[in-house]
CSV table of C-alpha atoms in Angstrom, one decimal:
chain,number,residue,atom,x,y,z
A,17,MET,CA,-2.8,-16.4,-27.7
A,18,SER,CA,-5.1,-17.8,-25.0
A,19,SER,CA,-5.5,-16.1,-21.7
A,20,PHE,CA,-3.5,-18.7,-19.8
A,21,ASP,CA,-0.7,-18.5,-22.4
A,22,TRP,CA,-0.7,-14.8,-21.8
A,23,LEU,CA,-0.3,-15.3,-18.1
A,24,ARG,CA,2.6,-17.8,-18.6
A,25,SER,CA,4.4,-15.4,-20.9
A,26,GLN,CA,4.5,-12.5,-18.5
A,27,VAL,CA,7.8,-11.5,-16.9
A,28,GLN,CA,7.6,-12.3,-13.2
A,29,PRO,CA,8.1,-9.1,-11.1
A,30,VAL,CA,11.0,-8.8,-8.7
A,31,GLY,CA,9.9,-7.8,-5.2
A,32,PRO,CA,6.3,-7.0,-4.1
A,33,PHE,CA,3.8,-6.9,-6.9
A,34,SER,CA,1.0,-4.3,-7.1
A,35,PRO,CA,-1.5,-4.8,-10.0
A,36,SER,CA,-2.5,-1.9,-12.1
A,37,TYR,CA,-6.2,-1.2,-12.9
A,38,ASN,CA,-5.6,-2.8,-16.3
A,39,ASP,CA,-4.2,-5.9,-14.6
A,40,VAL,CA,-7.3,-6.2,-12.5
A,41,CYS,CA,-9.5,-5.8,-15.6
A,42,ARG,CA,-7.6,-8.5,-17.5
A,43,VAL,CA,-7.6,-11.0,-14.7
A,44,ARG,CA,-11.3,-10.4,-14.1
A,45,ALA,CA,-11.9,-11.0,-17.8
A,46,ILE,CA,-9.9,-14.3,-17.7
A,47,LEU,CA,-12.0,-15.6,-14.7
A,48,LYS,CA,-15.3,-14.7,-16.5
A,49,ARG,CA,-14.1,-16.7,-19.5
A,50,LEU,CA,-14.2,-19.7,-17.1
A,51,ARG,CA,-18.0,-19.0,-16.9
A,52,LEU,CA,-17.7,-18.2,-13.2
A,53,PRO,CA,-20.5,-16.1,-11.7
A,54,THR,CA,-19.5,-12.5,-11.3
A,55,GLU,CA,-20.0,-12.7,-7.5
A,56,LEU,CA,-17.5,-15.6,-7.4
A,57,VAL,CA,-15.0,-13.6,-9.6
A,58,LEU,CA,-15.2,-10.6,-7.3
A,59,GLU,CA,-14.8,-12.9,-4.2
A,60,ILE,CA,-11.7,-14.5,-5.6
A,61,LEU,CA,-10.1,-11.1,-6.3
A,62,GLU,CA,-11.1,-10.0,-2.9
A,63,HIS,CA,-9.6,-13.1,-1.2
A,64,ALA,CA,-6.4,-12.6,-3.1
A,65,GLN,CA,-6.3,-8.9,-2.3
A,66,TYR,CA,-5.8,-8.4,-6.0
A,67,TRP,CA,-6.2,-4.6,-6.2
A,68,PRO,CA,-4.0,-1.5,-7.0
A,69,THR,CA,-2.0,-0.1,-4.2
A,70,ARG,CA,-0.2,3.2,-3.6
A,71,GLU,CA,2.6,4.1,-1.1
A,72,PHE,CA,3.1,7.4,0.6
A,73,LYS,CA,6.2,8.0,2.6
A,74,SER,CA,7.7,10.6,4.8
A,75,ASP,CA,11.4,11.4,4.3
A,76,PRO,CA,13.4,9.0,6.6
A,77,SER,CA,16.4,11.3,6.4
A,78,HIS,CA,14.5,14.1,8.2
A,79,PRO,CA,13.2,12.9,11.5
A,80,ILE,CA,10.0,14.4,12.6
A,81,VAL,CA,9.8,15.6,16.2
A,82,ALA,CA,6.8,16.7,18.3
A,83,THR,CA,7.8,18.4,21.5
A,84,ALA,CA,5.6,19.5,24.4
A,85,ARG,CA,7.6,22.0,26.5
A,86,ASN,CA,8.0,25.7,27.3
A,87,GLY,CA,4.5,25.9,28.8
A,88,ARG,CA,2.8,24.1,25.9
A,89,PRO,CA,0.8,21.1,27.3
A,90,SER,CA,0.6,19.4,23.9
A,91,ALA,CA,2.1,19.4,20.4
A,92,ALA,CA,1.1,18.1,17.0
A,93,THR,CA,3.6,17.8,14.1
A,94,LEU,CA,2.6,16.9,10.6
A,95,CYS,CA,4.2,13.5,9.7
A,96,LEU,CA,2.6,12.7,6.5
A,97,ASP,CA,0.1,14.2,4.0
A,98,ALA,CA,-1.5,11.8,1.5
A,99,GLY,CA,-3.7,12.8,-1.4
A,100,VAL,CA,-5.1,9.2,-1.6
A,101,PHE,CA,-7.6,10.0,-4.3
A,102,ASN,CA,-5.4,12.3,-6.4
A,103,ASN,CA,-2.7,10.0,-7.8
A,104,PRO,CA,-1.9,7.9,-10.9
A,105,ILE,CA,-3.3,4.7,-9.4
A,106,VAL,CA,-6.8,6.1,-9.0
A,107,ASN,CA,-6.9,8.1,-12.3
A,108,PRO,CA,-7.6,5.3,-14.7
A,109,ILE,CA,-10.3,3.8,-12.4
A,110,ARG,CA,-12.0,7.2,-12.2
A,111,ALA,CA,-11.8,7.6,-16.0
A,112,SER,CA,-13.5,4.2,-16.5
A,113,GLY,CA,-16.5,5.3,-14.5
A,114,GLU,CA,-16.2,2.4,-12.1
A,115,ARG,CA,-16.9,3.0,-8.5
A,116,TYR,CA,-13.9,2.7,-6.2
A,117,LYS,CA,-13.0,2.9,-2.6
A,118,ILE,CA,-10.1,2.2,-0.2
A,119,LYS,CA,-10.0,-1.5,0.8
A,120,ASP,CA,-7.5,-1.2,3.6
A,121,ILE,CA,-4.7,1.1,4.7
A,122,MET,CA,-1.4,0.0,6.2
A,123,PHE,CA,0.9,2.1,8.4
A,124,ASP,CA,4.5,1.1,8.8
A,125,ILE,CA,6.1,3.3,11.5
A,126,VAL,CA,9.5,3.6,13.3
A,127,SER,CA,9.2,5.9,16.3
A,128,HIS,CA,10.4,6.3,19.9
A,129,ASP,CA,9.6,8.1,23.1
A,130,GLN,CA,11.8,10.7,24.7
A,131,GLY,CA,14.2,8.0,26.0
A,132,TRP,CA,13.7,8.4,29.7
A,133,THR,CA,11.0,8.4,32.4
A,134,SER,CA,10.8,9.0,36.1
A,135,GLU,CA,7.4,7.4,36.5
A,136,GLY,CA,8.3,3.7,36.4
A,137,THR,CA,6.4,3.1,33.2
A,138,GLN,CA,9.4,2.1,31.0
A,139,GLY,CA,8.4,-0.6,28.4
A,140,SER,CA,4.7,0.1,28.8
A,141,PHE,CA,2.3,1.9,26.6
A,142,SER,CA,1.2,4.4,29.3
A,143,THR,CA,2.7,7.0,27.1
A,144,SER,CA,2.7,10.7,26.4
A,145,SER,CA,3.7,10.4,22.8
A,146,TRP,CA,1.7,8.8,20.0
A,147,LEU,CA,0.6,9.0,16.4
A,148,GLU,CA,-2.9,9.8,15.1
A,149,VAL,CA,-4.6,10.2,11.8
A,150,SER,CA,-7.0,12.9,10.5
A,151,ILE,CA,-9.1,13.3,7.4
A,152,LEU,CA,-8.7,16.7,5.8
A,153,ARG,CA,-11.7,17.7,3.6
A,154,ASN,CA,-12.3,20.6,1.3
A,155,GLU,CA,-15.7,22.2,1.4
A,156,THR,CA,-16.0,21.8,-2.4
A,157,ASN,CA,-15.0,18.1,-2.1
A,158,SER,CA,-12.3,18.6,-4.8
A,159,SER,CA,-8.8,17.1,-4.8
A,160,THR,CA,-6.6,20.1,-4.0
A,161,ARG,CA,-3.3,20.6,-2.3
A,162,LEU,CA,-2.7,20.9,1.5
A,163,PRO,CA,-2.8,24.5,2.6
A,164,GLY,CA,0.6,26.3,2.8
A,165,PRO,CA,3.1,25.1,5.3
A,166,ARG,CA,2.8,28.2,7.4
A,167,LEU,CA,-0.5,26.8,8.6
A,168,VAL,CA,1.1,23.5,9.5
A,169,ASN,CA,3.9,24.4,11.9
A,170,GLU,CA,5.4,23.8,15.3
A,171,TRP,CA,2.8,25.9,17.1
A,172,ILE,CA,0.0,23.5,16.4
A,173,SER,CA,-1.1,22.0,19.7
A,174,SER,CA,-3.6,19.4,18.4
A,175,PRO,CA,-5.7,18.5,15.4
A,176,GLN,CA,-8.5,20.5,17.0
A,177,ASP,CA,-6.2,23.5,16.9
A,178,PHE,CA,-5.5,22.9,13.2
A,179,HIS,CA,-9.2,22.5,12.5
A,180,ARG,CA,-9.9,25.9,14.0
A,181,ASN,CA,-7.3,27.4,11.8
A,182,MET,CA,-8.8,25.8,8.7
A,183,VAL,CA,-12.5,26.6,9.3
A,184,GLY,CA,-13.3,29.7,7.2
A,185,ARG,CA,-10.5,28.8,4.7
A,186,GLY,CA,-12.4,26.2,2.9
A,187,TRP,CA,-11.0,23.2,4.8
A,188,PHE,CA,-12.0,21.2,7.8
A,189,LEU,CA,-11.2,17.9,9.6
A,190,ALA,CA,-13.8,15.1,9.5
A,191,GLN,CA,-14.9,14.0,12.9
A,192,ARG,CA,-14.4,10.4,14.2
A,193,PRO,CA,-17.3,8.4,15.6
A,194,ALA,CA,-17.8,8.9,19.4
A,195,GLN,CA,-17.2,5.1,20.1
A,196,ALA,CA,-13.7,5.1,18.5
A,197,LEU,CA,-10.7,4.6,20.8
A,198,GLN,CA,-9.3,7.9,22.1
A,199,GLY,CA,-6.3,7.1,24.2
A,200,PRO,CA,-4.3,10.3,25.2
A,201,GLN,CA,-6.5,12.3,22.8
A,202,ASP,CA,-9.4,12.5,25.3
A,203,GLY,CA,-10.7,16.1,25.7
A,204,GLU,CA,-9.2,17.4,22.4
A,205,GLY,CA,-12.3,17.0,20.3
A,206,ASP,CA,-13.0,14.3,17.7
A,207,PHE,CA,-10.8,15.4,14.9
A,208,ALA,CA,-8.3,12.4,14.7
A,209,TRP,CA,-8.2,8.7,15.1
A,210,TYR,CA,-5.7,7.1,17.6
A,211,LEU,CA,-3.1,5.2,15.5
A,212,GLN,CA,-0.2,4.0,17.7
A,213,GLY,CA,1.2,4.8,21.0
A,214,ASN,CA,4.9,4.8,21.7
A,215,ARG,CA,6.3,2.2,24.1
A,216,VAL,CA,7.7,4.4,26.9
A,217,VAL,CA,11.5,5.0,26.5
A,218,ASP,CA,12.0,2.4,23.8
A,219,ARG,CA,12.3,2.8,20.0
A,220,GLU,CA,10.0,0.4,18.1
A,221,THR,CA,8.9,-0.6,14.6
A,222,TYR,CA,5.1,-0.8,14.3
A,223,ARG,CA,2.6,-2.0,11.6
A,224,VAL,CA,-1.0,-1.1,11.9
A,225,ILE,CA,-3.6,-2.2,9.2
A,226,TRP,CA,-7.1,-0.8,9.1
A,227,SER,CA,-9.8,-2.3,6.9
A,228,GLU,CA,-13.5,-1.7,6.7
A,229,ASN,CA,-14.5,-4.4,9.3
A,230,GLU,CA,-11.3,-5.3,11.2
A,231,SER,CA,-7.9,-4.1,12.2
A,232,GLU,CA,-4.5,-5.6,12.8
A,233,GLY,CA,-1.8,-4.1,15.0
A,234,ASN,CA,0.6,-4.4,17.9
A,235,MET,CA,0.1,-3.5,21.5
A,236,GLY,CA,-0.8,0.1,21.8
A,237,ALA,CA,-2.4,0.3,18.3
A,238,GLY,CA,-5.7,2.0,17.5
A,239,SER,CA,-8.5,0.1,15.7
A,240,GLY,CA,-9.5,2.8,13.2
A,241,GLU,CA,-13.1,2.3,13.9
A,242,GLY,CA,-15.2,4.1,11.2
A,243,PHE,CA,-12.1,5.6,9.5
A,244,LEU,CA,-12.4,4.1,6.0
A,245,GLN,CA,-16.2,4.5,6.0
A,246,GLU,CA,-15.6,8.2,6.6
A,247,VAL,CA,-13.0,8.7,3.8
A,248,LYS,CA,-14.6,10.3,0.7
A,249,GLU,CA,-13.5,11.4,-2.8
A,250,GLY,CA,-11.3,14.5,-2.6
A,251,ASP,CA,-10.2,13.8,1.0
A,252,ARG,CA,-6.5,13.9,2.2
A,253,ILE,CA,-5.2,11.7,5.0
A,254,ILE,CA,-2.9,13.3,7.5
A,255,VAL,CA,-0.7,11.5,10.0
A,256,TRP,CA,0.3,13.5,13.2
A,257,ALA,CA,3.1,13.0,15.6
A,258,ARG,CA,1.8,13.9,19.0
A,259,ALA,CA,3.3,14.6,22.5
A,260,LYS,CA,2.0,15.8,25.8
A,261,VAL,CA,3.5,16.6,29.2
A,262,CYS,CA,7.2,17.2,28.2
A,263,ALA,CA,7.5,14.1,26.0
A,264,PHE,CA,8.6,14.0,22.3
A,265,ASP,CA,7.9,11.6,19.5
A,266,LEU,CA,10.7,11.0,16.8
A,267,ILE,CA,9.4,9.5,13.6
A,268,LEU,CA,12.1,8.1,11.4
A,269,LEU,CA,9.8,6.5,8.8
A,270,CYS,CA,6.1,6.8,8.4
A,271,LEU,CA,4.8,4.8,5.4
A,272,GLN,CA,1.2,4.6,4.4
A,273,ARG,CA,-0.3,2.3,1.8
A,274,ALA,CA,-3.8,2.8,0.7
């Protein structure tokens, strides 16, 4: 059977299609049989975004709340922990010996602010609640599990606070570049990238995409500058729900695709 006959014989998927590593290898071989230069083959696959993807989701039935109150000036609640290099999508690529990296990362978020304001900022992004992303790294650079939940609890005030708890336990948070957007994080250290601010009072659905050289997003979105360049083998990606000054952030769904 020729390569094109094989393509025509395949059952068309229902819904979004994500190629496996074997699919990518097969299509790459088909294009090479057309005697196309390797550089052009790779450019075609890149333009088509024909690469394996993996989804990580929080549980939408359990809303995640970050609350700054009772004398606490800020709060950080774990929204999502993703072992992006320790999953079935990456394993066959690793076994083949090919080099691999994250091409882009998409965040789909449903969240809202506290539902009221006395400062006349309703509908704006002059917010006290937002989401941000950290890179959790093990000193041995091995793919291991997130530390026990007692270290990720309601008493964490910021990623910097979490980082201090982890130092000495074999874990630490990677630092973002100084030029990356800070937003309400200013003054908390450089241990997280600003992802998305909540529109004051309102509930919204947001989509933010970070790639190596560009970003896409809504108003109030962070650009993720330097984020993908910093992610290394063995790292885990953490999404935080954040709040300051008696605000709270309710996350109904936080989906991440790498």
